[in-house]
Structure formats: structure tokens, C-alpha cells
PDB file of C-alpha atoms in Angstrom:
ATOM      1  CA  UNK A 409       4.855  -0.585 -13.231  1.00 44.00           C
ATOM      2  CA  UNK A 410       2.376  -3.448 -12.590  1.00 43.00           C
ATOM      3  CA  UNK A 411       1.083  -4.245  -9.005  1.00 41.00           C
ATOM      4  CA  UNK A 412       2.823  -7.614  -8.790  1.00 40.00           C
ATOM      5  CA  UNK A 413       6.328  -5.797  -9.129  1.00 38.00           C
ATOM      6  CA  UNK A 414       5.203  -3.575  -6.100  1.00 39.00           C
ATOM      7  CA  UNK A 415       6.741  -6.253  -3.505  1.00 34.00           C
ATOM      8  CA  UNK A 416      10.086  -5.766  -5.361  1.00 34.00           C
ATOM      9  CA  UNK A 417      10.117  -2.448  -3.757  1.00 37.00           C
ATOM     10  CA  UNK A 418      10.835  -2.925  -0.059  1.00 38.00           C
ATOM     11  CA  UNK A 419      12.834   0.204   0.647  1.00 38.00           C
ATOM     12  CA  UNK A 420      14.203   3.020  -1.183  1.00 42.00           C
ATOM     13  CA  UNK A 421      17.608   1.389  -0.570  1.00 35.00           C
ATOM     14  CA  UNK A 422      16.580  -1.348  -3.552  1.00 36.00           C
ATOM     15  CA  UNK A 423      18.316  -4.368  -3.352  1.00 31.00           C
ATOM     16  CA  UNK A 424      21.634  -2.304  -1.560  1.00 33.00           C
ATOM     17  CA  UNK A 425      20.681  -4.806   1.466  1.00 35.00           C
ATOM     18  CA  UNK A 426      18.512  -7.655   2.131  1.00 36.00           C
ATOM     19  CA  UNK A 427      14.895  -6.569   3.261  1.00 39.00           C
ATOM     20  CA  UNK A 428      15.546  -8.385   6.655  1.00 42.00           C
ATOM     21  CA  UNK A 429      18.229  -5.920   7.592  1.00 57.00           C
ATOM     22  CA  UNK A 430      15.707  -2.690   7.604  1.00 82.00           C
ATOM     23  CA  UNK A 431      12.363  -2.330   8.373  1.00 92.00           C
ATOM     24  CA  UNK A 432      10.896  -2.671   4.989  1.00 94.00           C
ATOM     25  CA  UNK A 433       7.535  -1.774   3.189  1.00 96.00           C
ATOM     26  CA  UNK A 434       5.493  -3.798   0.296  1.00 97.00           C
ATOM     27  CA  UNK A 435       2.559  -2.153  -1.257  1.00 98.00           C
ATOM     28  CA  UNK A 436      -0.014  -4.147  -2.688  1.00 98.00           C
ATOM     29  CA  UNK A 437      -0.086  -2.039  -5.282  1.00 97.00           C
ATOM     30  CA  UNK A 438       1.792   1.535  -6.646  1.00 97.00           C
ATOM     31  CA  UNK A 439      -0.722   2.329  -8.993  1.00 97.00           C
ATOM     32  CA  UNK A 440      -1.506   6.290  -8.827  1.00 95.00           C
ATOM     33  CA  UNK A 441      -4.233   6.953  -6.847  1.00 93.00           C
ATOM     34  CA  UNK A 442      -4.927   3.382  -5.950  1.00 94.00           C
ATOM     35  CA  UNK A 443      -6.221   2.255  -3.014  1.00 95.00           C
ATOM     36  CA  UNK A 444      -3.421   0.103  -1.301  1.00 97.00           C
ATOM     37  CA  UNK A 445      -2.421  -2.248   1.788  1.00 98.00           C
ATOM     38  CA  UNK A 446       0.914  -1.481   2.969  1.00 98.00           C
ATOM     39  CA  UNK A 447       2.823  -4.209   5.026  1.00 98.00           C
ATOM     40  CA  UNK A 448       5.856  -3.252   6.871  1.00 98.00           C
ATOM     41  CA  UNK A 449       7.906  -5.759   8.001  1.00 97.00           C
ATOM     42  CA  UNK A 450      10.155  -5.645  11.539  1.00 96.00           C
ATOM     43  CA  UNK A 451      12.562  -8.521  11.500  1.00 91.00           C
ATOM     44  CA  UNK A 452      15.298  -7.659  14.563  1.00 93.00           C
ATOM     45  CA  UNK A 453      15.617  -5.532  17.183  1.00 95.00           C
ATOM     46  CA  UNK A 454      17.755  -2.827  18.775  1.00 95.00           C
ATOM     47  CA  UNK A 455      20.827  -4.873  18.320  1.00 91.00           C
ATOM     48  CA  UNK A 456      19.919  -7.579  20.120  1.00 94.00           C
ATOM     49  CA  UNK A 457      17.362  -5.775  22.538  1.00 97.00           C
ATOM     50  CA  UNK A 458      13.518  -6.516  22.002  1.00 97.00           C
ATOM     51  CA  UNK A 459      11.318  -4.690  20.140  1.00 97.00           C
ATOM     52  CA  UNK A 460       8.333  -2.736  22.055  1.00 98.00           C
ATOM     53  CA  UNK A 461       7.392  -0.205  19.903  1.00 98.00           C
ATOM     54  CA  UNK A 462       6.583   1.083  15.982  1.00 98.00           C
ATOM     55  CA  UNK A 463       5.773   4.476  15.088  1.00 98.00           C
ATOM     56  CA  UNK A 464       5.395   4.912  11.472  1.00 98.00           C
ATOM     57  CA  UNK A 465       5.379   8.855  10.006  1.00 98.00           C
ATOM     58  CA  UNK A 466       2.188   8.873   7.359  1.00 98.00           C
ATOM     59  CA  UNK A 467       3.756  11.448   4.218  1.00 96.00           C
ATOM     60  CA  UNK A 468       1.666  14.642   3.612  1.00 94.00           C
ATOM     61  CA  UNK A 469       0.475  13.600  -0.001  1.00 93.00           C
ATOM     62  CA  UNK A 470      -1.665  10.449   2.123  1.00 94.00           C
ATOM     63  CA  UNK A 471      -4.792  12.032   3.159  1.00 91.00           C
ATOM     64  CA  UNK A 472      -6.387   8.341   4.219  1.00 90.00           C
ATOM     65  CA  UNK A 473      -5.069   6.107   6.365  1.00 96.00           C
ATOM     66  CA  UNK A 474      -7.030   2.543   8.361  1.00 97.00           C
ATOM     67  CA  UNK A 475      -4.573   0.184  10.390  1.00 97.00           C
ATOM     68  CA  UNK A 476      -5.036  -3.053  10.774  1.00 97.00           C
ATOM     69  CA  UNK A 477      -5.419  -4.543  14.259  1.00 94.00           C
ATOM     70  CA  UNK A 478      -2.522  -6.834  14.764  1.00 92.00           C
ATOM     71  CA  UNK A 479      -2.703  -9.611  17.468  1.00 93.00           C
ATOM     72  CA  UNK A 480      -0.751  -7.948  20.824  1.00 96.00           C
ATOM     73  CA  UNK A 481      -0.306  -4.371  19.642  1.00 98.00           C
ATOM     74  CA  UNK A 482      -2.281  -2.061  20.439  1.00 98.00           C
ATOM     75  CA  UNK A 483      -2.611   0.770  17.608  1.00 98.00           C
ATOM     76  CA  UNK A 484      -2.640   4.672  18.102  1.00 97.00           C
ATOM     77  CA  UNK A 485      -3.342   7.190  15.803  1.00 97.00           C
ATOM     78  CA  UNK A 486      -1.953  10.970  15.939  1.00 97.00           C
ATOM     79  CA  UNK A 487      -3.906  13.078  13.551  1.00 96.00           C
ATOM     80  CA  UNK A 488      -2.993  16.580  12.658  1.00 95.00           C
ATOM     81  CA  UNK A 489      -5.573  19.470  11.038  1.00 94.00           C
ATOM     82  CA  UNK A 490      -5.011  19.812   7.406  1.00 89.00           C
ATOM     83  CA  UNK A 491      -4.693  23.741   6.034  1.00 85.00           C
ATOM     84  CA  UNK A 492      -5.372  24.276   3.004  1.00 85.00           C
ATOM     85  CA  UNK A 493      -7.819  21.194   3.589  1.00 85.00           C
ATOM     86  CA  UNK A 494      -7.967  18.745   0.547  1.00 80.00           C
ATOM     87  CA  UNK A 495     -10.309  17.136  -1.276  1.00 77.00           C
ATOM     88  CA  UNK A 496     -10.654  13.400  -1.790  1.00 72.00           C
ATOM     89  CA  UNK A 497     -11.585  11.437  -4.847  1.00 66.00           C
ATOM     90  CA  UNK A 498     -15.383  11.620  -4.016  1.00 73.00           C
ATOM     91  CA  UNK A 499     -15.124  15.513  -3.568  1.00 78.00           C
ATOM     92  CA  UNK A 500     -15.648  15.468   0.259  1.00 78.00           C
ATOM     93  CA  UNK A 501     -13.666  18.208   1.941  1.00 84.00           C
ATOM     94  CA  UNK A 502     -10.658  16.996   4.158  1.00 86.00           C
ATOM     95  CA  UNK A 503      -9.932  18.859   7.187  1.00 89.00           C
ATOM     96  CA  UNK A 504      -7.686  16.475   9.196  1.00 93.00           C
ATOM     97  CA  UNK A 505      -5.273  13.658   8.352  1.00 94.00           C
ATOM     98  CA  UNK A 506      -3.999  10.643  10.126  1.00 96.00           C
ATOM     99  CA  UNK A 507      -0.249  11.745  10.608  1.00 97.00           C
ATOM    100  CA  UNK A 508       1.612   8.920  12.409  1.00 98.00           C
ATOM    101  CA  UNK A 509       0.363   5.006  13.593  1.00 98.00           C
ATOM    102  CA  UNK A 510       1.979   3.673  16.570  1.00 98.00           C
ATOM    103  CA  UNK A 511       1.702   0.522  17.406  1.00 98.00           C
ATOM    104  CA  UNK A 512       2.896  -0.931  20.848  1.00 98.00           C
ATOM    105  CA  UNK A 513       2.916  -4.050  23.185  1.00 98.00           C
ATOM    106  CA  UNK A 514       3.561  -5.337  26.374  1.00 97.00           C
ATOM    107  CA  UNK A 515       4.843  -8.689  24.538  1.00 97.00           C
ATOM    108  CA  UNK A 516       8.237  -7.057  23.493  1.00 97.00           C
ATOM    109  CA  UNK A 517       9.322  -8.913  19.997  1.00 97.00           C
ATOM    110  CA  UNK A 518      12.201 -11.151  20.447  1.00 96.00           C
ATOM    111  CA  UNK A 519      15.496  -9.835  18.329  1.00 95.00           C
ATOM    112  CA  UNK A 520      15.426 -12.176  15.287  1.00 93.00           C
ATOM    113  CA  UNK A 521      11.501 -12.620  14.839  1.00 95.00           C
ATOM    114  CA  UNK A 522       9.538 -11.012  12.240  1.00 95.00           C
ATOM    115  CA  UNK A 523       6.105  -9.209  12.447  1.00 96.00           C
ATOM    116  CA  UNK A 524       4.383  -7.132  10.340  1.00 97.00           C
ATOM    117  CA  UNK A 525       2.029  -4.183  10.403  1.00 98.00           C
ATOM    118  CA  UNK A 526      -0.696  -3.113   7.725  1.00 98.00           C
ATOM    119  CA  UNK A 527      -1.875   0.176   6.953  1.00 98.00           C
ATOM    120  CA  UNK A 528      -4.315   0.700   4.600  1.00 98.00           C
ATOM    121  CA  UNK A 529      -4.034   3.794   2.331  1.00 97.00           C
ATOM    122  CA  UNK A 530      -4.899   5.955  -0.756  1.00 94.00           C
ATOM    123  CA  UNK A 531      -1.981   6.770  -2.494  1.00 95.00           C
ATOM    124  CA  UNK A 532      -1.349  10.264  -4.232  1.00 92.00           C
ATOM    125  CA  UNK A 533      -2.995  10.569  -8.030  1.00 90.00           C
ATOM    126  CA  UNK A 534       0.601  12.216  -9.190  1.00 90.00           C
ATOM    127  CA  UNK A 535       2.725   9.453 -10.609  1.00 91.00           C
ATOM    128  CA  UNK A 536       6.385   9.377 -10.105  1.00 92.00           C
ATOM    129  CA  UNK A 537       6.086  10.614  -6.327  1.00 91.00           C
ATOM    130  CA  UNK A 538       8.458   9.101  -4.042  1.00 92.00           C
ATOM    131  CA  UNK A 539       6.740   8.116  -0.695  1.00 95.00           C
ATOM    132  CA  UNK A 540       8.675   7.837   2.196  1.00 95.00           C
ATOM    133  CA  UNK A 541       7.824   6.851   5.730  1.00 97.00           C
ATOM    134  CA  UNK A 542      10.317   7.289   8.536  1.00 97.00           C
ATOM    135  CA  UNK A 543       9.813   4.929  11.034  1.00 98.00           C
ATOM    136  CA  UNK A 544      11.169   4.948  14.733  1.00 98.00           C
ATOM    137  CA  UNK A 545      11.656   1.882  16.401  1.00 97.00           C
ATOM    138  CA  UNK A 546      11.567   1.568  20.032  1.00 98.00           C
ATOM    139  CA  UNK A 547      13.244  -1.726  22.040  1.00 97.00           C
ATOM    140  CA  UNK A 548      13.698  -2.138  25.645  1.00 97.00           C
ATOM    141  CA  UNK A 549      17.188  -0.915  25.560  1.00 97.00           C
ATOM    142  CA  UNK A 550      17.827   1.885  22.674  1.00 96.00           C
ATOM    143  CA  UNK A 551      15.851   2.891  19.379  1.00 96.00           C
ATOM    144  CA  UNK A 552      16.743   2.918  15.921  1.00 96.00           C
ATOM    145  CA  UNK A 553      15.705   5.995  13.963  1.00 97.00           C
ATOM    146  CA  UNK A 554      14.950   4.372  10.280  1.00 96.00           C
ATOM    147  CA  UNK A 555      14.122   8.302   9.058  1.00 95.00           C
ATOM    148  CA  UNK A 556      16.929   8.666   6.482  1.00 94.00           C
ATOM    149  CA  UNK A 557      16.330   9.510   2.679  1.00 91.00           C
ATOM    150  CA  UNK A 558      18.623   9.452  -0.099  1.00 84.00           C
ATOM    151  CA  UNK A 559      18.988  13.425  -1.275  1.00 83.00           C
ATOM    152  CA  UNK A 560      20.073  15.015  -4.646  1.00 78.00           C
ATOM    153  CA  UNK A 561      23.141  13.003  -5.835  1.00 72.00           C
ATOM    154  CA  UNK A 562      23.342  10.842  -2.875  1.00 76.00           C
ATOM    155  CA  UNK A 563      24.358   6.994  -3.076  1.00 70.00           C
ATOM    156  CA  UNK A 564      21.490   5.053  -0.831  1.00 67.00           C
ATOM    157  CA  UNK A 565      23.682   2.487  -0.206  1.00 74.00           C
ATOM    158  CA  UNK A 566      25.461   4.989   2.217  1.00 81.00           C
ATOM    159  CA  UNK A 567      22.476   5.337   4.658  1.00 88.00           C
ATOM    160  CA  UNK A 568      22.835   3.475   7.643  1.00 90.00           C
ATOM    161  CA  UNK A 569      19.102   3.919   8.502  1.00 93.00           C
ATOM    162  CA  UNK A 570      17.092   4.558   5.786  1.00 92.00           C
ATOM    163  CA  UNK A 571      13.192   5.506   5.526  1.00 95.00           C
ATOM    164  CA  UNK A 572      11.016   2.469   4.047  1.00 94.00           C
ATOM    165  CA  UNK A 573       9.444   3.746   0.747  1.00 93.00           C
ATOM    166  CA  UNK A 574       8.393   3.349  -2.595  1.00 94.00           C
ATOM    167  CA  UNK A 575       7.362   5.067  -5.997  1.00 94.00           C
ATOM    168  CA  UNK A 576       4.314   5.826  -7.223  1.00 96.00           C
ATOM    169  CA  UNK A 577       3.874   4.418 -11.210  1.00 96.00           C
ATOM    170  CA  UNK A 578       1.708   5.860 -13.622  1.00 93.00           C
ATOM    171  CA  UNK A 579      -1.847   3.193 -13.957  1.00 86.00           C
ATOM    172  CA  UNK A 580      -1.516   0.978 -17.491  1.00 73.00           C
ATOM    173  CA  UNK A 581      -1.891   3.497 -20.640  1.00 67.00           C
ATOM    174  CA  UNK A 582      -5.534   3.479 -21.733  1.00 55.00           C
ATOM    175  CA  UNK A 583      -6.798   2.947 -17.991  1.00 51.00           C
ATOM    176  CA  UNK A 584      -8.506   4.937 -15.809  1.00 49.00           C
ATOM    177  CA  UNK A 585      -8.109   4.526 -11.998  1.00 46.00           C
ATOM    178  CA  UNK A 586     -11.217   5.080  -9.980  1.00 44.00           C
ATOM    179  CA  UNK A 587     -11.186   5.017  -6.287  1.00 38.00           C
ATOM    180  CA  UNK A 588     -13.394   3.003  -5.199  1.00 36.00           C
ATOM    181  CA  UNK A 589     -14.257   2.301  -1.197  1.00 35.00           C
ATOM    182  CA  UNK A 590     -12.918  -1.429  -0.190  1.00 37.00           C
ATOM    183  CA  UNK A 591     -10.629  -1.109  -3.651  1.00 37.00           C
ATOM    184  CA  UNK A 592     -10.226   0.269  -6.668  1.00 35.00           C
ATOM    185  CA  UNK A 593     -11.098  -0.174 -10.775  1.00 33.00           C
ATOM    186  CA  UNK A 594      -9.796   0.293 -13.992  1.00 33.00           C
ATOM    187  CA  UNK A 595     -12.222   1.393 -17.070  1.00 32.00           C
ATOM    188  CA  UNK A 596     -10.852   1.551 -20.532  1.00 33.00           C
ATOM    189  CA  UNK A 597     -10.191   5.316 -21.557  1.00 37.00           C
ATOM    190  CA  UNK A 598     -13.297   6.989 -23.898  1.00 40.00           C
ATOM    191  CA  UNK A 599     -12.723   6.541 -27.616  1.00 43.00           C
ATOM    192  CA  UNK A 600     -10.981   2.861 -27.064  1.00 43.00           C
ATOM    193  CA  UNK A 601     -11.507   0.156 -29.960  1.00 46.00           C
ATOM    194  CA  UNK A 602     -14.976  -1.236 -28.472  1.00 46.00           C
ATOM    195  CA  UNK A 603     -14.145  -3.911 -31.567  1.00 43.00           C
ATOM    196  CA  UNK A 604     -13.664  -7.005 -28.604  1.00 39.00           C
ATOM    197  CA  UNK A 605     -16.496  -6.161 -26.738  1.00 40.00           C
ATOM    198  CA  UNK A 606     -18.745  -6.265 -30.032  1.00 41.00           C
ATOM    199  CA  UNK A 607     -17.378  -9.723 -31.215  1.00 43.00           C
ATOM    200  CA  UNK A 608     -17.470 -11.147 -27.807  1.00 42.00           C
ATOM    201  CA  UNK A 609     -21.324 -10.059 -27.816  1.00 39.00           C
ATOM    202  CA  UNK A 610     -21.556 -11.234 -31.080  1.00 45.00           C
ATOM    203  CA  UNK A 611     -20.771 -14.374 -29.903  1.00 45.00           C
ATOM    204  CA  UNK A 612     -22.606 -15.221 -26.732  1.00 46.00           C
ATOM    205  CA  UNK A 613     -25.670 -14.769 -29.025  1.00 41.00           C
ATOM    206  CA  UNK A 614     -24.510 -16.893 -31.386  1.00 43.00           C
ATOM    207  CA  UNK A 615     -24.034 -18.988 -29.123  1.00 46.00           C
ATOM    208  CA  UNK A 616     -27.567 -18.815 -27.221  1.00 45.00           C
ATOM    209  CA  UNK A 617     -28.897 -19.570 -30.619  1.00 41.00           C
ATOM    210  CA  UNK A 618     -27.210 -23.017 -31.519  1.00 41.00           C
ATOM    211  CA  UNK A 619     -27.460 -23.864 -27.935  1.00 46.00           C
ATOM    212  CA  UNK A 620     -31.202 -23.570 -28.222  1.00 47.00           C
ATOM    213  CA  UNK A 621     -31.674 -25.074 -31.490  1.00 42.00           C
ATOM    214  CA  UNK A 622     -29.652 -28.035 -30.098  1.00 43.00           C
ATOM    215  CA  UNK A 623     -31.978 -28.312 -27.128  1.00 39.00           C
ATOM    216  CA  UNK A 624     -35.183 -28.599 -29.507  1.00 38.00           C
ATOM    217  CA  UNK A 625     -33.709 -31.154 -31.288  1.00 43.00           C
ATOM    218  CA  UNK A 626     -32.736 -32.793 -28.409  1.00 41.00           C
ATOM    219  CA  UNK A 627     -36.575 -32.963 -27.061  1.00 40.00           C
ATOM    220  CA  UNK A 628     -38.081 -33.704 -30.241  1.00 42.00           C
ATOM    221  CA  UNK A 629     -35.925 -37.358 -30.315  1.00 43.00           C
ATOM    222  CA  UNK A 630     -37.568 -37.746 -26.852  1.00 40.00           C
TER     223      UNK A 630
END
């Protein structure tokens, strides 16, 4: 799957609903073991109660996690120890992960107004992994519980609540992902056809030549 057809995946309900009915995620990209900025989107409230609250469940396989500040919020994260620990992409030794990011404000948010809320992440290296991140929402009156996921067998379109989520695709045959900190990078696999790069060298010389051969012409007129 491509990273522009990751904001096609808002929820693992598909298009059962419009996105503006749940609270909905968009990665900026599924790629396996990319790094990636997820935006989840709140657009109502409890009913018609205001929304003062957002407590988003991080899944195991996400070892790194960096909110973004959001204007009014203020951000908490609950961490839990890690055991086995892990080991990230540089080989450092992970002990503790973020497991939850709440974010809450004293500025409820008016039923029928959208805001959103980042989290930037480094998803899993195994492709075909179904993420999902049940998400509580807390209003002034009530809370909606959007922590369901679709089982064995189980039509999605049944799930009154469900869990924002996505899949994790495979990166573009003949790529390598490296993580990279700030992003990530794609080299072509070892043993590609190198027959491009050598013709596109070829001709940036060629053309350094004629351009220079132009230019002594040009001075000896003058």
C-alpha cells in the first residue's frame, strides 16, 4: 500500500460509516517499520455533552511514542516497564514504553466541533499487523468507550463503538526501510539494476563537457 492511501484508512470499520461519526485515525504513512504521525480526529461529543477528555491506549507492538502539544490540552503520558525489554531499530535496549496519551482541557470541546490530536510513532517492522487503539472519551456528562474490535468472523459494521486502527503494508518490493530519527528512507535492495544510475552519470558529464566547450567559445567571440 502506498503512504498517500494511508488517509483512506480512518478506522477499522472502513467506509461502514462516515469518519465524522467515530473518532478516527490517519497515518501519514503504513509503511512497516516507518516512522509515522498519527492524527486522530474527535468530531462530537457524548451525545450532545462536551468533550473534556482523550485517552488513547498505545498497542504493545509500538515501542515509541512523542505527542504533539495541542493548543488547550494538556498531554499526559502513562508508561509501563517492558519485560522481555525490546530492542529498537538502532539496537538500543528498551526497558519501558509509553502505554496510553491523555490529553485533557479545561476548554471542554463543543458537541459538533472537530479537533485533532498527533502522536508520533514507529510502527511495527511485521507487515500485515493490524493496529488498534481503543480510545475513551470523556465529556462533561457520560463517556463513550471507542475500545471495540472486529473478532474472527465478525461483521465491523455491527460495532457500535469501534477502536480507531489501521494495517500495517509491506514497504514497495525492492525497498528497504530504514528508520531514521525525524523520518525515515528507502534504499534500493543490493543486487538492483544500477543501469539508471550509470546513464544518468553518464550524462551529467556529458553534459559538463558541452557546457564547457560552449562557454570557451562563448569567450573567445568576446
Amino acid at each position: 500500500m502506498r503512504a498517500g492511501a494511508a488517509t483512506l484508512i480512518v478506522s477499522l470499520v472502513g467506509l461502514a460509516a462516515p469518519a465524522s461519526a467515530h473518532v478516527a485515525v490517519t497515518p501519514s504513512t503504513t509503511t512497516a517499520g516507518a516512522h509515522a504521525v498519527l492524527e486522530f480526529t474527535v468530531g462530537h461529543g457524548c451525545g450532545t455533552s462536551p468533550t473534556t477528555k482523550i485517552t488513547i491506549q498505545i498497542p504493545e507492538q509500538i515501542t515509541s511514542v512523542s505527542p504533539t502539544r495541542t493548543a488547550l490540552w494538556k498531554v499526559e503520558k502513562r508508561t509501563e516497564k517492558i519485560d522481555p525489554p525490546a530492542t529498537d531499530s538502532h539496537g538500543n535496549k528498551i526497558v519501558e514504553r509509553v502505554a496510553s496519551v491523555t490529553f485533557r482541557t479545561d476548554t471542554p470541546l463543543p458537541d459538533g466541533y472537530r479537533e485533532t490530536f498527533e502522536l508520533a510513532v514507529q510502527l511495527p517492522e511485521a507487515g500485515g499487523t493490524t493496529l488498534a487503539f481503543p480510545t475513551i472519551q470523556t465529556c462533561e456528562q457520560g463517556e463513550s468507550a471507542w475500545i471495540e474490535v472486529p473478532h474472527d468472523g465478525q461483521n465491523v459494521e455491527d460495532l457500535e463503538l469501534p477502536a480507531p486502527g489501521f494495517i500495517i503494508s509491506e514497504p514497495a518490493e525492492g525497498m528497504h526501510h530504514h528508520a531514521a530519527s525525524g523520518g525515515s528512507r528507502f534504499e534500493q535492495a543490493p543486487g538492483g539494476d544500477d543501469s539508471l544510475t550509470l546513464a544518468a552519470l553518464a550524462a551529467g558529464v556529458l553534459g559538463s563537457v558541452l557546457g564547457g566547450a560552449a562557454l570557451v567559445r562563448q569567450r573567445r567571440r568576446t
